[in-house]
CSV table of C-alpha atoms in Angstrom, one decimal:
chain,number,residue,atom,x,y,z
A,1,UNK,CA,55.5,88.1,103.1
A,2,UNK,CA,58.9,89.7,101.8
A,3,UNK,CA,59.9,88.4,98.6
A,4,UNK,CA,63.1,88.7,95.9
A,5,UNK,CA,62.7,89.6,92.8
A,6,UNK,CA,64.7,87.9,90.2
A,7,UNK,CA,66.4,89.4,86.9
A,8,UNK,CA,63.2,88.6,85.0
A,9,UNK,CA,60.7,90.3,87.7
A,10,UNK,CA,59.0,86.7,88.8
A,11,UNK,CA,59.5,87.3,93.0
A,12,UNK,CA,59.5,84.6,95.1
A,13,UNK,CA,59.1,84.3,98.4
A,14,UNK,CA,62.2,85.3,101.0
A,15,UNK,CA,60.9,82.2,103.1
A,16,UNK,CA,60.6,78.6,101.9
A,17,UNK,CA,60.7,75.3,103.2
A,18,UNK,CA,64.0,73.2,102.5
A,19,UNK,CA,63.0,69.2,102.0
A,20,UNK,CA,65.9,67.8,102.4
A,21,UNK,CA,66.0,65.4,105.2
A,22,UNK,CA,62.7,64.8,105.8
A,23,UNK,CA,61.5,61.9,106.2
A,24,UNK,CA,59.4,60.2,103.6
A,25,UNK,CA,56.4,59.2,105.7
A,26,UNK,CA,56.5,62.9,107.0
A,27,UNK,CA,56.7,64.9,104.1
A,28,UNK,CA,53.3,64.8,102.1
A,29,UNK,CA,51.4,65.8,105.5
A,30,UNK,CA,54.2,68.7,106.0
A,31,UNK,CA,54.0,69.9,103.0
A,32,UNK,CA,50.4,70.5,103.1
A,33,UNK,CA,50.4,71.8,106.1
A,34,UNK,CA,53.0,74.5,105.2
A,35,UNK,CA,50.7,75.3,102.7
A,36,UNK,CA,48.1,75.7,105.0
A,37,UNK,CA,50.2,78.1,107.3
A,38,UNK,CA,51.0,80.1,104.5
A,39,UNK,CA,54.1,78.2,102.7
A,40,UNK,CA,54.4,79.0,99.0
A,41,UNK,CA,58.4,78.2,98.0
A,42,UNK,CA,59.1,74.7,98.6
A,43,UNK,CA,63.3,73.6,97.9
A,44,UNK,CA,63.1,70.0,96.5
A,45,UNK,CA,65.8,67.9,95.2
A,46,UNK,CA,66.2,64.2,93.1
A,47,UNK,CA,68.9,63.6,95.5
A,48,UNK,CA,66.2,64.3,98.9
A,49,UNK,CA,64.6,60.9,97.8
A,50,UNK,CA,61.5,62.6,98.9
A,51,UNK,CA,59.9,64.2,95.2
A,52,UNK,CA,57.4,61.9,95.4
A,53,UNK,CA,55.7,62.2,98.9
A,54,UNK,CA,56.2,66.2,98.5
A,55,UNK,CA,53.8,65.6,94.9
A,56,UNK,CA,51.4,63.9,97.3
A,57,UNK,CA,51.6,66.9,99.6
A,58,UNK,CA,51.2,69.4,96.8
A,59,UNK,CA,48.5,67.5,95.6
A,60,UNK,CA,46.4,67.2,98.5
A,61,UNK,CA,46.7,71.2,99.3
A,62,UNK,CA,45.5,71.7,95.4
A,63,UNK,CA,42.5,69.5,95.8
A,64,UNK,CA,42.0,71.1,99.6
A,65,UNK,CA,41.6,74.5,97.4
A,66,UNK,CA,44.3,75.8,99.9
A,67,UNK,CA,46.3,77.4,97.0
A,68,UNK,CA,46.5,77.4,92.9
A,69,UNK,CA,49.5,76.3,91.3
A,70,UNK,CA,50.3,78.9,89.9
A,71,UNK,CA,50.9,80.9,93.9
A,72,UNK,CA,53.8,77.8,94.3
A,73,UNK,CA,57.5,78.2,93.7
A,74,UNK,CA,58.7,75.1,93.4
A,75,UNK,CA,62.5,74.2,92.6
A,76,UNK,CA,64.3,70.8,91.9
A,77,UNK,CA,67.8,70.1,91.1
A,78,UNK,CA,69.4,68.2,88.6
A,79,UNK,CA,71.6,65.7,90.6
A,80,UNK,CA,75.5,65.0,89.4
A,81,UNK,CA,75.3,61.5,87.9
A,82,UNK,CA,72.7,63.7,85.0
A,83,UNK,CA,75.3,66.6,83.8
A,84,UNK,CA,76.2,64.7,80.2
A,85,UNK,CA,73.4,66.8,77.4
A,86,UNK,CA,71.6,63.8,76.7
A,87,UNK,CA,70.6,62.7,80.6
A,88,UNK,CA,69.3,66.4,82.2
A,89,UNK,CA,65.9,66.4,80.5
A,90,UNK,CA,64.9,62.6,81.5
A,91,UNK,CA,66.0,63.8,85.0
A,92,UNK,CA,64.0,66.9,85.2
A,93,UNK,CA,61.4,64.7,83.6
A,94,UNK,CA,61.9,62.2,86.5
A,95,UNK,CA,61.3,65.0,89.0
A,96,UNK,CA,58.3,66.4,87.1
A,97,UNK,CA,57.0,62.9,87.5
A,98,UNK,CA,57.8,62.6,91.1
A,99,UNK,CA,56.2,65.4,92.1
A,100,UNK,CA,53.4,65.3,89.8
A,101,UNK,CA,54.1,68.6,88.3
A,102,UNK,CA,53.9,70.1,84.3
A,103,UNK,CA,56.5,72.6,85.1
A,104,UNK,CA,58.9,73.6,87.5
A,105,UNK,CA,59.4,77.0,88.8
A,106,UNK,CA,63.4,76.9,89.2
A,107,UNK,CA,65.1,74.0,88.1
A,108,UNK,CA,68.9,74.2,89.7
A,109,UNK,CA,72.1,72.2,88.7
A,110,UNK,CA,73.1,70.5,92.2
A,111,UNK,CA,76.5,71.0,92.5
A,112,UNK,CA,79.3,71.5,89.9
A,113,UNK,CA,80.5,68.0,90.5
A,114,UNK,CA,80.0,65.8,87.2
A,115,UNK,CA,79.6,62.2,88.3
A,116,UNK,CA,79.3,59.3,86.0
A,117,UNK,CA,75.6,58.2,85.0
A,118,UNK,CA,73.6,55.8,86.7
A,119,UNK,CA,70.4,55.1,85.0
A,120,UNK,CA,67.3,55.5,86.9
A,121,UNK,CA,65.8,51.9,86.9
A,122,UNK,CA,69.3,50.8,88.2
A,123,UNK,CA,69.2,53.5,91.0
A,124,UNK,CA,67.6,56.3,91.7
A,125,UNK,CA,68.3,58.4,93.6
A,126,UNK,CA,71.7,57.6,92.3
A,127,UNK,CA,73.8,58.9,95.4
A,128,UNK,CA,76.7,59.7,95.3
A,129,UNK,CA,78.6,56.2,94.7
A,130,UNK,CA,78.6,54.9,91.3
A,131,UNK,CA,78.4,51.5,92.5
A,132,UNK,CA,77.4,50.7,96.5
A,133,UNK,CA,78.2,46.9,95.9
A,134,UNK,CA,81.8,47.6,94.8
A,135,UNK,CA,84.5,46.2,96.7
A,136,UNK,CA,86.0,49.4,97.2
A,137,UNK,CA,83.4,51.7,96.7
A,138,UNK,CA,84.0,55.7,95.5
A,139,UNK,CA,83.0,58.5,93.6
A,140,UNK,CA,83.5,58.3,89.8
A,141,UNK,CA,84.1,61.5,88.0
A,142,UNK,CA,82.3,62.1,84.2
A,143,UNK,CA,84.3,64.7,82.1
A,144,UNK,CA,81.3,67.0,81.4
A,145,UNK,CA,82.6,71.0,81.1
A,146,UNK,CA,79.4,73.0,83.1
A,147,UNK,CA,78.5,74.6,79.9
A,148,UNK,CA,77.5,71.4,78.0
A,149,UNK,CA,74.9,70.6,80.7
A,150,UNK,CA,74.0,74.1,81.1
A,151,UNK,CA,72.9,74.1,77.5
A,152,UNK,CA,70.7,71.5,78.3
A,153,UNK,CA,69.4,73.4,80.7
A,154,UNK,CA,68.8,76.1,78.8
A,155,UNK,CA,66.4,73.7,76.3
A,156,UNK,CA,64.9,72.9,79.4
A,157,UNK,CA,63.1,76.8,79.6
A,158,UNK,CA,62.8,76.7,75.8
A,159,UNK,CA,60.8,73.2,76.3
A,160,UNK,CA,58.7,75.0,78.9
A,161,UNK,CA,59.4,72.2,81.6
A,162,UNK,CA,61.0,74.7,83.7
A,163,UNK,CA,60.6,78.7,84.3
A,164,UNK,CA,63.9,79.2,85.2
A,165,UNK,CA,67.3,78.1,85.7
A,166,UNK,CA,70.2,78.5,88.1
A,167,UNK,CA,72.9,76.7,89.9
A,168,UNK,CA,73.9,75.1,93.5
A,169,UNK,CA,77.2,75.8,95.1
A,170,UNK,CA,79.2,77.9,93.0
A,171,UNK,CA,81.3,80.2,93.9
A,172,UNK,CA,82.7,83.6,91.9
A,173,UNK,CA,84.9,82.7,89.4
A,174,UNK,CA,82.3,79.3,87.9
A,175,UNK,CA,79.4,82.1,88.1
A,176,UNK,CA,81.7,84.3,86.0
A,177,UNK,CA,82.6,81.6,83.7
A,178,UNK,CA,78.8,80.5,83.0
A,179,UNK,CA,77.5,84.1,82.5
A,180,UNK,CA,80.1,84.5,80.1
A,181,UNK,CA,79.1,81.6,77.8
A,182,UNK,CA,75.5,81.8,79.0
A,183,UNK,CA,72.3,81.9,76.7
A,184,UNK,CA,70.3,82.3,79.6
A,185,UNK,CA,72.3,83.9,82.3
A,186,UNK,CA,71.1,81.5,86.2
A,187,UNK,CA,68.2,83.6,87.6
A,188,UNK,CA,69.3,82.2,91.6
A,189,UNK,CA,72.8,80.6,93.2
A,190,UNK,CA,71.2,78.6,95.8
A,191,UNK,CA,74.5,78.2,98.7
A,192,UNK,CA,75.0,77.6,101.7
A,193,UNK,CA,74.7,81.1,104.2
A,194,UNK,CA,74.4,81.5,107.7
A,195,UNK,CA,76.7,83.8,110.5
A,196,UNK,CA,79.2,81.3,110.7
A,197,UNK,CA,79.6,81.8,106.6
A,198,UNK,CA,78.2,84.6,105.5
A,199,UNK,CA,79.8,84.5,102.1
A,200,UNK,CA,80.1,89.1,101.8
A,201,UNK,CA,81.5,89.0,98.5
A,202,UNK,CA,79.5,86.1,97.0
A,203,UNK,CA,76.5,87.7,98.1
A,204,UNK,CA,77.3,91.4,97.1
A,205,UNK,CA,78.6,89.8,93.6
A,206,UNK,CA,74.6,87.8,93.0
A,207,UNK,CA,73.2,91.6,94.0
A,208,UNK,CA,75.2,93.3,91.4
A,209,UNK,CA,74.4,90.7,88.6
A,210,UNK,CA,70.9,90.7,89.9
A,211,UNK,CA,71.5,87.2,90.4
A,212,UNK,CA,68.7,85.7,93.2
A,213,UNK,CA,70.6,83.9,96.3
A,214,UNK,CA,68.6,81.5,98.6
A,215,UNK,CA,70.5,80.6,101.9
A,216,UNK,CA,69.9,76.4,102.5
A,217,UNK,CA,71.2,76.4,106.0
A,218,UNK,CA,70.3,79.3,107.8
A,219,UNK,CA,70.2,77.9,110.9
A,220,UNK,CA,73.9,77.0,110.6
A,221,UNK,CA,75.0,73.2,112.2
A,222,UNK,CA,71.7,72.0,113.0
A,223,UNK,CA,70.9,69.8,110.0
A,224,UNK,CA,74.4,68.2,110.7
A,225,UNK,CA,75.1,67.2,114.2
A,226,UNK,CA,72.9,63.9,113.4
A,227,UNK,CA,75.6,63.4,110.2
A,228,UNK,CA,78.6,64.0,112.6
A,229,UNK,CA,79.1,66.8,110.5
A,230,UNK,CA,79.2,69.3,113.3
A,231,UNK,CA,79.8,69.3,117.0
A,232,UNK,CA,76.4,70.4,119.6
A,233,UNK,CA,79.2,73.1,120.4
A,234,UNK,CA,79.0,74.7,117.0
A,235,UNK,CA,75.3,75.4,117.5
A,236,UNK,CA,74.0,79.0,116.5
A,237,UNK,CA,71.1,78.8,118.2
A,238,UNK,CA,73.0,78.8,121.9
A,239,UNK,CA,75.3,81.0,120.9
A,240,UNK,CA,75.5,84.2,123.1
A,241,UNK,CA,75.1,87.1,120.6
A,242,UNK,CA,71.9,85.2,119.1
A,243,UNK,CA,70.1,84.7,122.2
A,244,UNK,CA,70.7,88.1,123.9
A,245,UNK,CA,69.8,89.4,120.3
A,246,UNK,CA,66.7,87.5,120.8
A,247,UNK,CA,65.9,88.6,124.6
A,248,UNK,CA,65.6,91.9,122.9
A,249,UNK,CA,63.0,91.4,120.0
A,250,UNK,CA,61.2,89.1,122.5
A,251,UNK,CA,61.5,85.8,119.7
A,252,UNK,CA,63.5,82.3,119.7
A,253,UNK,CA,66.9,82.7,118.1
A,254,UNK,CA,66.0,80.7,115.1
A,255,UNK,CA,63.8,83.3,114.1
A,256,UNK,CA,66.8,86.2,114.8
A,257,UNK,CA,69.1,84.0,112.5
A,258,UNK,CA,66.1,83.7,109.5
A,259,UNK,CA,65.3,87.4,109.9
A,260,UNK,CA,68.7,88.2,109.4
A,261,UNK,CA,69.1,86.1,106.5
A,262,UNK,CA,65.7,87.9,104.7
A,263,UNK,CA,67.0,91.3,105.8
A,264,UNK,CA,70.5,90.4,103.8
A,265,UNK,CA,68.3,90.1,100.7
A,266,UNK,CA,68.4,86.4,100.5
A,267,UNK,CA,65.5,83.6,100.4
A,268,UNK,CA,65.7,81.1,102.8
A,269,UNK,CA,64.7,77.8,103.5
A,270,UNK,CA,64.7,76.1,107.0
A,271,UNK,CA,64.2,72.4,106.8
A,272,UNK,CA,61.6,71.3,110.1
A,273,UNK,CA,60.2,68.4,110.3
A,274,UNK,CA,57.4,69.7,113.4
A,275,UNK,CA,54.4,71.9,112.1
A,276,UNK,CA,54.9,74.5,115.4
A,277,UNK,CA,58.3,75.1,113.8
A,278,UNK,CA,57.2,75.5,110.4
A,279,UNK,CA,55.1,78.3,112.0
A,280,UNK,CA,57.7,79.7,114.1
A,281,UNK,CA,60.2,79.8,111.1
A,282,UNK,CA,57.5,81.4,109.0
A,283,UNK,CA,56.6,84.4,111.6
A,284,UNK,CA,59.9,86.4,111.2
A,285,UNK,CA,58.0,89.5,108.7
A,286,UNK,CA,56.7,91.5,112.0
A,287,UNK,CA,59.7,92.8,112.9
A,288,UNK,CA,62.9,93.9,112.1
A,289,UNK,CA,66.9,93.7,113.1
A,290,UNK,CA,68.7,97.0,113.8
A,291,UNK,CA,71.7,97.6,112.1
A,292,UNK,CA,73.6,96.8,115.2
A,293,UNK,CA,72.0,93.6,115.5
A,294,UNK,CA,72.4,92.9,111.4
A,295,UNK,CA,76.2,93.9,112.4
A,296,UNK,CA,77.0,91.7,115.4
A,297,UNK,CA,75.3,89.0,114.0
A,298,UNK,CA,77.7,89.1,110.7
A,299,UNK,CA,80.6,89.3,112.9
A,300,UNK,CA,79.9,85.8,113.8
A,301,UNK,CA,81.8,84.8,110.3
A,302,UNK,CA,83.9,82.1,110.7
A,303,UNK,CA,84.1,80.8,107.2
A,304,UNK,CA,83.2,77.8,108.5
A,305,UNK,CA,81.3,75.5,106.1
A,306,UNK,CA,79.4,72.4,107.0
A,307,UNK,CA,78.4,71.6,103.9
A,308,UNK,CA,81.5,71.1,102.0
A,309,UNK,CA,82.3,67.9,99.6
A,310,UNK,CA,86.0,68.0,100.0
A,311,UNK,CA,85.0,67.0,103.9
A,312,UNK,CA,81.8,65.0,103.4
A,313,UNK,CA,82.9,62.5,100.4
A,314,UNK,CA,86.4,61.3,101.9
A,315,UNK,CA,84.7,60.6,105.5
A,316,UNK,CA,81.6,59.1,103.8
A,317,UNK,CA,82.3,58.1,99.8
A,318,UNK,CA,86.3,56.9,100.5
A,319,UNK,CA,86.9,59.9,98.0
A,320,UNK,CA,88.7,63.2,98.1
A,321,UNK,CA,86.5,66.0,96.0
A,322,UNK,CA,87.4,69.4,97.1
A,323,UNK,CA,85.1,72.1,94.9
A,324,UNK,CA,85.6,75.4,96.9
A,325,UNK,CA,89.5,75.7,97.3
């Protein structure tokens, strides 16, 4: 197993499995059998609506003997409606709950969207609209600058409750900003990375702050063609430099795109919801891209993002919120 090594030497694992979109009857069973293939970094989330199943999963692998907790990395993120000081411990709290945990490995701040509160026995997950019932439904901004809620974070570590902190979906200059102000500088940036964006500088900026990066979306459009956030035609996995790349390593394309990921330096964490995937994805440390591969792989770059809130919440929340122009 390769691994990245973070600014205060804990390594995690450069493969993980991403849990968001799995369904909630699916996911106890997956995660233990990920475990059982070899799985150690699981990517959780509040917002996945799954924290609780995944627990049951982690659970049953414990009392299986199939790992200890302390060979897990596990992450959860604080969702957008918790950024005010006073809400992110009760949400990590919430998660810790949910997933039946003492601590958390990485504890991540979703996006750098501040969205007004929701308590949890009203919703929870919150979502993303303040209130569904609404005539008119939206998004509701909370004035909350990053650095109050990353404060909070911060007494999150000095609480013990989590191990380590970092961020979602930040680009260069709100990384700047938050290193400059920060107690304890973000150990990972957790983005979206794949060909079609492979984010050069961004990346190349985490390795010289020794900043951890974990790609979610390796595989590029696949987690969105269900969300009509992607056309079939956008898929990486048909594309023709991936699939004569993989004729020549003799494996599936999926694992070409993963192994090209790891060999970047990032972590990354394919969502599957079928345990001979999980396996596939997981077999990608027996060999190796050239660096004509690594190359005509990167050339791919389109800049093209699927995940990107200034698309997703007018389409789907009736609200404009660009975060990456």
């Amino acid at each position: 197993m390769q691994k990245i090594t973070l600014a205060s030497g804990t390594n995690v694992d450069s493969i993980g499995l991403g849990l968001w979109k799995i369904a909630n009857d699916k996911t106890a069973s997956l995660v233990r059998s990920a475990i059982e293939i070899g799985y150690r970094h699981f990517d959780a989330a509040c917002d996945y609506g799954n924290e609780i199943e995944a627990g049951e999963g982690i659970r049953l692998a414990l009392d299986d003997g199939l790992v200890e907790r302390d060979q897990l990395h596990i992450t959860s993120k604080l969702w957008n409606t918790f950024h005010r000081p006073e809400h992110v411990r009760m949400a990590c709290e919430k998660s810790l709950a949910d997933l039946g945990l003492d601590y958390l490995d990485l504890y991540l701040i979703h996006f750098p969207i501040a969205q007004k509160f929701v308590p949890i026995e009203k919703r929870y997950p919150p979502g993303w609209f303040f209130d569904p019932d609404a005539a008119d439904p939206k998004v509701e901004s909370d004035r909350v600058p990053i650095i109050d809620t990353w404060r909070a974070m911060e007494s999150l570590v000095t609480a013990g409750l989590v191990k380590e902190i970092g961020v979602c979906n930040f680009g260069v200059s709100l990384l700047r900003d938050l290193i400059n102000q920060a107690e304890v500088r973000p150990a990972m940036l957790q983005v979206e990375m794949h060909p079609y964006l492979t984010q050069q500088k961004l990346l190349r900026y985490c390795h010289e702050e020794k900043i951890g990066v974990t790609a979610f979306s390796p595989l590029g459009a696949q987690s969105y063609f269900e969300l009509n956030m992607a056309e079939q035609s956008e898929s990486l996995l048909v594309h023709p430099t991936v699939v004569s790349i993989a004729k020549e390593v003799s494996r599936t394309p999926a694992q070409v795109l993963l192994r090209w990921g790891v060999q970047r330096g990032t972590a990354v964490v394919p969502k599957s919801s079928r345990v001979e995937r999980l396996q596939e994805n997981f077999d990608i440390f027996d060999f190796s891209l050239s660096e004509s591969q690594m190359s005509q792989i990167s050339g791919l770059d389109q800049g093209r993002r699927f995940n990107d809130p200034g698309d997703f919440c007018e389409a789907a929340f009736n609200t404009f919120y660009p975060i990456y122009e």
